[in-house]
Amino acid sequence: AQKVTQAQTEISVVEKEDVTLDCVYETRDTTYYLFWYKQPPSGELVFLIRRNSFDEQNEISGRYSWNFQKSTSSFNFTITASQVVDSAVYFCALSVASGAGSYQLTFGKGTKLSVIP
Amino acid sequence: GAGVSQSPSNKVTEKGKDVELRCDPISGHTALYWYRQSLGQGLEFLIYFQGNSAPDKSGLPSDRFSAERTGGSVSTLTIQRTQQEDSAVYLCASSPRDRYSYEQYFGPGTRLTVT
């Protein structure tokens, strides 16, 4: 079975601070995919990034960066110079191929980020 | 382009009634998923459709839940004899399911309240 742990339930930072959201995953599959989604107060889940298990390259997209480390089964997300618009719940998720061919997402419980102006 | 759409956005029903929730996936996406989000359980997978293949129903919590996908596009999730524990936000997602792209794009959800 797959499991995703986001140990930080809530984080508050002051605007312009950097913040890192932690994600630890568990799977016995050697091929898997990792994701981050953002859920703003409006409620709609917004896809941010996908990572394949065979690609440990870190990624940067503007103020966002992701650190994937297979050795520690972690896929952490850093927001640099946070802004009020970053306030949301962030979900880390994992997918593997099921016997039925599905790639359903297993989500962590989410981290609620509040950026204070 | 148009994203995933769901209807209704909100549904209030009495315990014991049946409800139908609808999902229109992104055009061209062959994979469709239903999830539900509740305070107690977080985000849970319910069912998966891919093209004309048999659906993966492994996440459905009881036989009161069923879903169908007609013509490989629109999907309907039906909950019979609703219970209060069915109250949740029901999310639909679609995926292009091409060889290298498995990200899922979510709709706005249907908030179901069972009174």
Short mmCIF file of C-alpha atoms in Angstrom, two decimals:
data_model
loop_
_atom_site.label_atom_id
_atom_site.label_comp_id
_atom_site.label_asym_id
_atom_site.label_seq_id
_atom_site.Cartn_x
_atom_site.Cartn_y
_atom_site.Cartn_z
CA ALA A 1 0.00 0.00 0.00
CA GLN A 2 1.04 3.56 -0.62
CA LYS A 3 1.31 6.23 2.04
CA VAL A 4 2.08 9.94 2.04
CA THR A 5 2.89 11.84 5.20
CA GLN A 6 2.80 15.60 5.53
CA ALA A 7 3.80 16.12 9.11
CA GLN A 8 3.17 19.87 9.10
CA THR A 9 -0.53 20.47 9.56
CA GLU A 10 -0.35 24.27 9.56
CA ILE A 11 2.41 26.77 8.91
CA SER A 12 2.32 30.55 9.25
CA VAL A 13 4.97 32.79 7.77
CA VAL A 14 5.37 36.50 7.27
CA GLU A 15 5.32 37.70 3.69
CA LYS A 16 8.68 37.46 1.90
CA GLU A 17 9.92 34.66 4.14
CA ASP A 18 10.92 31.37 2.58
CA VAL A 19 8.98 28.28 3.60
CA THR A 20 9.48 24.56 3.03
CA LEU A 21 6.65 22.05 3.04
CA ASP A 22 7.69 18.52 3.87
CA CYS A 23 6.47 15.33 2.22
CA VAL A 24 7.54 11.77 2.95
CA TYR A 25 6.20 8.86 0.96
CA GLU A 26 6.12 5.08 1.22
CA THR A 27 5.80 2.59 -1.61
CA ARG A 28 7.28 -0.75 -2.60
CA ASP A 29 6.94 0.02 -6.29
CA THR A 30 10.10 1.01 -8.11
CA THR A 31 8.18 3.12 -10.63
CA TYR A 32 6.01 5.82 -9.15
CA TYR A 33 5.02 9.45 -9.60
CA LEU A 34 4.97 12.26 -7.08
CA PHE A 35 2.82 15.36 -7.24
CA TRP A 36 2.11 18.60 -5.48
CA TYR A 37 -1.29 20.25 -5.66
CA LYS A 38 -2.46 23.59 -4.30
CA GLN A 39 -5.96 24.12 -2.93
CA PRO A 40 -6.68 27.83 -2.43
CA PRO A 41 -9.66 29.01 -0.39
CA SER A 42 -11.78 28.81 -3.54
CA GLY A 43 -11.47 25.05 -3.23
CA GLU A 44 -10.26 23.87 -6.63
CA LEU A 45 -7.18 21.65 -6.64
CA VAL A 46 -4.48 23.10 -8.86
CA PHE A 47 -1.72 20.89 -10.25
CA LEU A 48 1.78 22.24 -9.54
CA ILE A 49 4.31 19.56 -10.44
CA ARG A 50 4.81 15.90 -11.27
CA ARG A 51 8.01 13.95 -10.68
CA ASN A 52 8.91 10.47 -11.92
CA SER A 53 10.74 8.05 -9.64
CA PHE A 54 13.56 7.69 -12.13
CA ASP A 55 14.23 11.41 -12.32
CA GLU A 56 15.75 12.84 -9.16
CA GLN A 57 16.59 16.17 -10.72
CA ASN A 58 15.40 19.05 -8.61
CA GLU A 59 13.17 21.59 -10.26
CA ILE A 60 12.70 25.31 -9.98
CA SER A 61 9.78 27.25 -11.35
CA GLY A 62 9.85 30.90 -10.46
CA ARG A 63 9.55 31.17 -6.68
CA TYR A 64 8.77 27.45 -6.36
CA SER A 65 11.33 24.69 -6.08
CA TRP A 66 11.12 20.99 -5.36
CA ASN A 67 13.71 18.69 -3.79
CA PHE A 68 13.23 15.00 -4.56
CA GLN A 69 15.44 12.60 -2.58
CA LYS A 70 14.85 8.88 -3.03
CA SER A 71 17.35 8.04 -0.28
CA THR A 72 15.03 9.61 2.30
CA SER A 73 11.76 9.07 0.38
CA SER A 74 11.08 12.76 0.49
CA PHE A 75 9.69 15.29 -1.97
CA ASN A 76 9.84 18.69 -0.32
CA PHE A 77 8.45 21.92 -1.70
CA THR A 78 9.98 25.33 -1.06
CA ILE A 79 8.39 28.69 -1.72
CA THR A 80 10.87 31.54 -1.85
CA ALA A 81 9.84 35.06 -0.89
CA SER A 82 6.32 33.98 0.00
CA GLN A 83 3.33 36.12 -0.94
CA VAL A 84 -0.17 36.39 0.46
CA VAL A 85 -1.49 34.67 -2.68
CA ASP A 86 0.46 31.57 -1.67
CA SER A 87 -1.92 31.05 1.24
CA ALA A 88 -3.60 27.72 0.58
CA VAL A 89 -3.61 24.08 1.53
CA TYR A 90 -0.87 22.16 -0.23
CA PHE A 91 -1.17 18.45 -0.90
CA CYS A 92 1.57 16.01 -1.74
CA ALA A 93 0.43 12.90 -3.61
CA LEU A 94 1.80 9.63 -4.93
CA SER A 95 0.64 7.36 -7.73
CA VAL A 96 1.66 3.91 -8.88
CA ALA A 97 0.13 1.63 -11.47
CA SER A 98 -2.61 -0.48 -9.95
CA GLY A 99 -3.50 -3.95 -11.15
CA ALA A 100 -6.47 -2.45 -12.94
CA GLY A 101 -4.30 0.07 -14.77
CA SER A 102 -5.36 3.00 -12.65
CA TYR A 103 -2.94 5.65 -11.44
CA GLN A 104 -5.07 6.94 -8.63
CA LEU A 105 -3.52 9.48 -6.34
CA THR A 106 -2.78 8.75 -2.71
CA PHE A 107 -2.80 12.08 -0.94
CA GLY A 108 -1.21 13.32 2.23
CA LYS A 109 -3.41 15.14 4.74
CA GLY A 110 -2.23 18.51 3.46
CA THR A 111 -0.37 21.47 4.94
CA LYS A 112 -2.25 24.69 5.42
CA LEU A 113 0.02 27.62 4.67
CA SER A 114 -0.90 31.09 5.86
CA VAL A 115 1.19 33.98 4.61
CA ILE A 116 0.73 37.05 6.78
CA PRO A 117 1.21 40.46 5.19
CA GLY B 1 -9.26 25.57 -23.02
CA ALA B 2 -12.15 24.49 -20.85
CA GLY B 3 -11.31 22.65 -17.67
CA VAL B 4 -13.14 19.89 -15.87
CA SER B 5 -16.67 20.90 -14.97
CA GLN B 6 -18.94 19.42 -12.34
CA SER B 7 -22.59 19.87 -11.51
CA PRO B 8 -24.27 20.73 -9.31
CA SER B 9 -21.80 22.79 -7.31
CA ASN B 10 -23.85 22.22 -4.17
CA LYS B 11 -26.41 19.59 -3.30
CA VAL B 12 -28.42 19.29 -0.12
CA THR B 13 -30.43 16.11 0.24
CA GLU B 14 -32.35 14.27 2.90
CA LYS B 15 -31.03 11.06 4.35
CA GLY B 16 -32.26 8.09 2.35
CA LYS B 17 -32.62 9.93 -0.96
CA ASP B 18 -30.60 9.13 -4.09
CA VAL B 19 -28.30 11.72 -5.69
CA GLU B 20 -26.51 12.01 -9.02
CA LEU B 21 -23.35 14.01 -9.51
CA ARG B 22 -22.06 14.86 -12.96
CA CYS B 23 -18.58 15.36 -14.37
CA ASP B 24 -17.51 16.70 -17.77
CA PRO B 25 -13.81 15.97 -18.29
CA ILE B 26 -11.40 17.98 -20.38
CA SER B 27 -11.95 17.21 -24.05
CA GLY B 28 -9.60 14.50 -25.27
CA HIS B 29 -8.73 13.21 -21.82
CA THR B 30 -9.23 9.46 -21.72
CA ALA B 31 -8.78 8.84 -17.99
CA LEU B 32 -11.37 9.99 -15.45
CA TYR B 33 -11.24 9.72 -11.67
CA TRP B 34 -13.65 10.39 -8.84
CA TYR B 35 -12.41 11.32 -5.38
CA ARG B 36 -14.08 12.64 -2.29
CA GLN B 37 -12.75 15.06 0.25
CA SER B 38 -14.00 15.10 3.82
CA LEU B 39 -12.63 16.56 7.02
CA GLY B 40 -12.18 13.23 8.68
CA GLN B 41 -10.80 11.17 5.81
CA GLY B 42 -8.99 13.69 3.65
CA LEU B 43 -8.86 13.02 -0.08
CA GLU B 44 -9.89 9.48 -1.06
CA PHE B 45 -9.99 7.74 -4.43
CA LEU B 46 -13.36 6.32 -5.42
CA ILE B 47 -13.36 5.05 -9.02
CA TYR B 48 -11.39 5.22 -12.26
CA PHE B 49 -12.40 5.02 -15.92
CA GLN B 50 -10.02 4.63 -18.85
CA GLY B 51 -11.43 4.54 -22.34
CA ASN B 52 -13.62 1.49 -22.87
CA SER B 53 -11.86 -0.63 -20.25
CA ALA B 54 -13.64 -1.94 -17.18
CA PRO B 55 -13.58 0.68 -14.41
CA ASP B 56 -11.47 0.30 -11.29
CA LYS B 57 -14.09 0.43 -8.52
CA SER B 58 -11.74 -0.51 -5.71
CA GLY B 59 -12.22 2.77 -3.86
CA LEU B 60 -16.01 2.78 -3.64
CA PRO B 61 -16.92 2.67 0.07
CA SER B 62 -20.14 0.66 -0.28
CA ASP B 63 -22.52 -0.81 -2.83
CA ARG B 64 -24.66 2.30 -2.49
CA PHE B 65 -22.09 4.04 -4.67
CA SER B 66 -21.94 3.49 -8.42
CA ALA B 67 -20.67 5.38 -11.43
CA GLU B 68 -20.83 5.23 -15.16
CA ARG B 69 -19.13 6.94 -18.03
CA THR B 70 -21.02 7.27 -21.25
CA GLY B 71 -19.33 7.52 -24.62
CA GLY B 72 -15.94 7.84 -22.99
CA SER B 73 -16.73 11.37 -21.86
CA VAL B 74 -19.30 12.49 -19.29
CA SER B 75 -19.45 10.57 -16.02
CA THR B 76 -22.16 10.30 -13.40
CA LEU B 77 -21.59 9.26 -9.79
CA THR B 78 -24.73 7.96 -8.09
CA ILE B 79 -25.20 7.54 -4.38
CA GLN B 80 -28.28 5.61 -3.34
CA ARG B 81 -29.99 5.87 0.03
CA THR B 82 -27.66 8.65 1.17
CA GLN B 83 -26.34 8.65 4.72
CA GLN B 84 -24.96 11.52 6.75
CA GLU B 85 -21.45 10.11 6.46
CA ASP B 86 -21.70 10.63 2.69
CA SER B 87 -21.49 14.40 3.26
CA ALA B 88 -18.30 15.52 1.55
CA VAL B 89 -16.96 17.31 -1.49
CA TYR B 90 -16.92 15.00 -4.50
CA LEU B 91 -14.13 15.78 -6.94
CA CYS B 92 -13.71 14.66 -10.49
CA ALA B 93 -10.37 14.67 -12.29
CA SER B 94 -9.31 13.85 -15.81
CA SER B 95 -5.94 12.97 -17.26
CA PRO B 96 -4.58 12.86 -20.79
CA ARG B 97 -3.08 9.49 -20.00
CA ASP B 98 -0.50 9.82 -22.71
CA ARG B 99 2.64 7.81 -22.28
CA TYR B 100 4.47 10.26 -20.05
CA SER B 101 1.82 12.45 -18.58
CA TYR B 102 -0.20 11.28 -15.64
CA GLU B 103 -1.09 14.53 -13.93
CA GLN B 104 -4.74 14.83 -13.10
CA TYR B 105 -6.72 18.01 -13.55
CA PHE B 106 -9.49 18.54 -11.05
CA GLY B 107 -12.90 20.09 -11.31
CA PRO B 108 -14.36 22.48 -8.73
CA GLY B 109 -16.21 19.70 -6.95
CA THR B 110 -19.75 19.09 -5.77
CA ARG B 111 -20.39 19.77 -2.10
CA LEU B 112 -22.90 17.20 -0.88
CA THR B 113 -24.71 17.73 2.39
CA VAL B 114 -26.97 14.99 3.72
CA THR B 115 -29.40 16.19 6.37
#
